[in-house]
Coordinates of C-alpha atoms in Angstrom, one line a residue:
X34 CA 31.4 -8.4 0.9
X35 CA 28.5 -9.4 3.1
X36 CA 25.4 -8.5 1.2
X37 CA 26.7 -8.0 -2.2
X38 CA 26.0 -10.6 -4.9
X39 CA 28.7 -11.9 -6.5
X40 CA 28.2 -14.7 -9.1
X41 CA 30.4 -18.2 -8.1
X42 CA 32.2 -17.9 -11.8
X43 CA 33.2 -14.1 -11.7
X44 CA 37.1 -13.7 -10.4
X45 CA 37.4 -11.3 -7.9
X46 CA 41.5 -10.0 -7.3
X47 CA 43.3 -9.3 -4.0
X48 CA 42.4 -7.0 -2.0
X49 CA 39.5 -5.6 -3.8
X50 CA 36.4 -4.5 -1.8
X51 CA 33.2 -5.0 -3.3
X52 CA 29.9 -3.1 -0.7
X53 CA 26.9 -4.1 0.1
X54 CA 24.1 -4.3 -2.6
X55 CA 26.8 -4.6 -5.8
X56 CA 26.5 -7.0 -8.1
X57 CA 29.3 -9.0 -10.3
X58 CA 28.1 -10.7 -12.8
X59 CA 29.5 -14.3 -14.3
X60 CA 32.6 -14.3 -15.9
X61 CA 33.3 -10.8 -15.0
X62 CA 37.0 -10.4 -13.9
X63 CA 37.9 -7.6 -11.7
X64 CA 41.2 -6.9 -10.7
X65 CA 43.4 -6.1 -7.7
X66 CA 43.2 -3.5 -4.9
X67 CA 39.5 -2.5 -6.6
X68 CA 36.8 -0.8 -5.0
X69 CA 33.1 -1.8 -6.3
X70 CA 30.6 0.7 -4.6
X71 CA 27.6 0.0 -2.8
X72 CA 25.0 -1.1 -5.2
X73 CA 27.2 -0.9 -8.8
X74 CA 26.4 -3.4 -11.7
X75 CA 29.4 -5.1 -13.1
X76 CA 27.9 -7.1 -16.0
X77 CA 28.6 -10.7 -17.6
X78 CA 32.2 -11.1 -18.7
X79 CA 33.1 -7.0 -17.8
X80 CA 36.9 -6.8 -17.7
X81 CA 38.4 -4.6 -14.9
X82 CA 42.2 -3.6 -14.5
X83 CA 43.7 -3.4 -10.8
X84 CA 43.4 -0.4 -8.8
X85 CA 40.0 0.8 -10.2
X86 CA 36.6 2.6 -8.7
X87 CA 33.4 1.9 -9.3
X88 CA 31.5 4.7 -7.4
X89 CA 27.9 3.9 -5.9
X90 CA 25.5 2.6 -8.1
X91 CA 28.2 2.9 -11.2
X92 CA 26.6 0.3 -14.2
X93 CA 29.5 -0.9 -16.1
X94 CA 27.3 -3.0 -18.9
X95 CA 28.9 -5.8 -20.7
X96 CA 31.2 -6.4 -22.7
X97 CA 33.3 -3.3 -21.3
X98 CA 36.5 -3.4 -20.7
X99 CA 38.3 -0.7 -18.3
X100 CA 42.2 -0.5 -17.6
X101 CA 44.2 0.2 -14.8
X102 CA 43.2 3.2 -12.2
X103 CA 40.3 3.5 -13.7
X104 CA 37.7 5.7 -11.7
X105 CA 33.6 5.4 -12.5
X106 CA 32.1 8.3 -11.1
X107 CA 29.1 7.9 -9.2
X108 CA 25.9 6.5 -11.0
X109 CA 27.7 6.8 -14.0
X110 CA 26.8 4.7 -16.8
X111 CA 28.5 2.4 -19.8
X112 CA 26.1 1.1 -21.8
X113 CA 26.0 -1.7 -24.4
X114 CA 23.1 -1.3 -27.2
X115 CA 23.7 1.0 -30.4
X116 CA 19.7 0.7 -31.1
X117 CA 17.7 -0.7 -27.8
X118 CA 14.5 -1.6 -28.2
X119 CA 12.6 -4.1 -25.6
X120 CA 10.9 -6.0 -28.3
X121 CA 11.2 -7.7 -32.1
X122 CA 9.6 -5.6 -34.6
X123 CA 6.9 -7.9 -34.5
X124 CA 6.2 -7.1 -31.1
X125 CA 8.2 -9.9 -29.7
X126 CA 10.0 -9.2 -26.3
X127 CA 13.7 -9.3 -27.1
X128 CA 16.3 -11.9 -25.8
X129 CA 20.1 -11.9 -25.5
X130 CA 20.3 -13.4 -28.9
X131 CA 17.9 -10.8 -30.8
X132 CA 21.0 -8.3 -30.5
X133 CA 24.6 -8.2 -30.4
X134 CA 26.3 -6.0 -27.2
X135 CA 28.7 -3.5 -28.1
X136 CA 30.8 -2.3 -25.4
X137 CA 32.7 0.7 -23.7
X138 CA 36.7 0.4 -23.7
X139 CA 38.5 2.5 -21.1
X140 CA 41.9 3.1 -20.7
X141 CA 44.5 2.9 -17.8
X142 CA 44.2 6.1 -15.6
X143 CA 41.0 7.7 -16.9
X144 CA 38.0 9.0 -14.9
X145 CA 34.1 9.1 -15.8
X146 CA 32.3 11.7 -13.9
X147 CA 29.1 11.2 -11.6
X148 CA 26.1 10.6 -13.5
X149 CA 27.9 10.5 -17.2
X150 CA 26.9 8.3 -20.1
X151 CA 29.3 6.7 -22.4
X152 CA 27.2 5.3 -24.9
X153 CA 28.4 2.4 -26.6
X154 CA 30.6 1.8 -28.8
X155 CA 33.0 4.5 -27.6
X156 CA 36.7 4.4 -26.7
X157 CA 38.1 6.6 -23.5
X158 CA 41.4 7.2 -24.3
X159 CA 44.1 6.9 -21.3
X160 CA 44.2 9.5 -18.3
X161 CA 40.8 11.0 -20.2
X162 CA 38.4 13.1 -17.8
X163 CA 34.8 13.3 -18.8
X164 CA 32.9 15.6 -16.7
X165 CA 29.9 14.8 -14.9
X166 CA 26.1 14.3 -16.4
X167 CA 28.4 14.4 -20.2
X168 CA 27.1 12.2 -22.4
X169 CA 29.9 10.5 -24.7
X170 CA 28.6 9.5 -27.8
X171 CA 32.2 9.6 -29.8
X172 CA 35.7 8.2 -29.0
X173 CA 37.5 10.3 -26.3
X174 CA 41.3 10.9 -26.9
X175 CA 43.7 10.1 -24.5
X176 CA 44.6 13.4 -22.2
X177 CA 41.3 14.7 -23.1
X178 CA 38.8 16.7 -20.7
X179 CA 35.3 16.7 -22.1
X180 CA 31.8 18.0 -21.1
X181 CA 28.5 18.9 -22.3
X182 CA 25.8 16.9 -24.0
X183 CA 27.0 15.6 -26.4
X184 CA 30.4 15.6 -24.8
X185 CA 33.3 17.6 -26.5
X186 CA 37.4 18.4 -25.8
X187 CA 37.4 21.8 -24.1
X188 CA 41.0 21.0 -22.6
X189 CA 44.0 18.6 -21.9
X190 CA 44.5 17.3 -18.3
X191 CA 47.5 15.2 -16.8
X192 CA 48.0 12.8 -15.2
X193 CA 46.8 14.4 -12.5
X194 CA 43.3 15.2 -14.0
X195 CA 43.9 19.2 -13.7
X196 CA 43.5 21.2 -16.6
X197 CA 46.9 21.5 -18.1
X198 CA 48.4 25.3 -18.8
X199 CA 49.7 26.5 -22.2
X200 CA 53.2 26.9 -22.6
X201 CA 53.7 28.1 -26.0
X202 CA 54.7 26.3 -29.4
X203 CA 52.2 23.0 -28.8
X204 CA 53.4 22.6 -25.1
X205 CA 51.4 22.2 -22.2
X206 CA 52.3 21.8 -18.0
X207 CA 50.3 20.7 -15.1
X208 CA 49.7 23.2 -12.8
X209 CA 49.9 20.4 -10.0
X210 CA 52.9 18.1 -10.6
X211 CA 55.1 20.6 -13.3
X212 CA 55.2 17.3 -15.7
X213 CA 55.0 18.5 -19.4
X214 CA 52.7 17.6 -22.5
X215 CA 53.2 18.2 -26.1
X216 CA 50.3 18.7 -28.7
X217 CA 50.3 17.2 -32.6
X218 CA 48.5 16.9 -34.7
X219 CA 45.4 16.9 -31.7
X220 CA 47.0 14.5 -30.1
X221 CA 48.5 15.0 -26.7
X222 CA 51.3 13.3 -25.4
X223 CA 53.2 13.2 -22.4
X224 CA 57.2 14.4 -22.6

């Protein structure tokens, strides 16, 4: 942790790694067994489950809030303004109190791709995949792999985060790990 800045009130769990150049905000509470890459921005009061990434130069904006095994891609952004602007409409340069942050809720097991945007307020659903440089501007169910700009559901993944196979009648399987999925209603869940 030599060289990384880590603000005296942020919480910090076992085991977790944080490189050189990061920065953890107060408040912020990351978890166990974590990995915060060289030069990635954990804001004021960000909430991060054990077992997570943050890839290099990952800015996780306050007030997110990412479960457990969650993996931000490198460069890979979460911001927290619906309608930035630097100044007042009368010209007046903006502080903390002339807005209200929204944040980015992520949950256990997903990944955000290198060089994504999830702009706030959006909810990544658990063991989601969004691919990299996609721009979320819509909540992500969970199971979901989505892409493009804006980013949209082209597929289910696992567990495993590979694209899961049809299997007739609703029913999906990973390719990798044989475990098997049904489909309601759009909504994928795990057998």
């Amino acid at each position: 942790m030599p060289g990384a800045d880590i603000d005296e009130k942020a919480r910090i769990g076992d085991g977790t790694t944080v490189w050189h150049l990061a920065q953890v905000r107060e408040n912020a509470v990351v978890g166990t067994r974590c990995n915060i890459g060289r030069g990635a921005y954990v804001g004021p009061g960000v909430r991060i489950g054990d077992n997570s990434k943050l890839q290099n130069y990952a800015l996780v904006y306050e007030p997110a809030e990412l479960g457990d095994g969650v993996f931000i891609g490198p460069a890979a952004v979460l911001t927290n303004d619906e309608f930035p602007r630097a100044v007042t409409p009368d010209g007046v340069l903006k502080t903390g109190e002339d807005w209200t942050a929204v944040g980015v809720v992520i949950g256990d097991g997903a990944s955000i791709g290198a060089r994504a945007v999830c702009v706030a307020p959006v909810r990544i659903g658990r063991w989601a995949l969004v691919a990299a440089g996609a721009v979320v501007t819509t909540d992500v169910p969970d199971f979901a792999l989505v892409v493009g700009v804006p980013a949209r559901r082209v597929r289910w993944v696992g567990r495993a985060g590979v694209p899961l196979e049809p299997d007739g009648d609703g029913d999906f399987v990973c390719p990798k790990t044989g475990a098997r999925y049904v489909e309601t209603d759009g909504v994928l869940a795990e057998k």
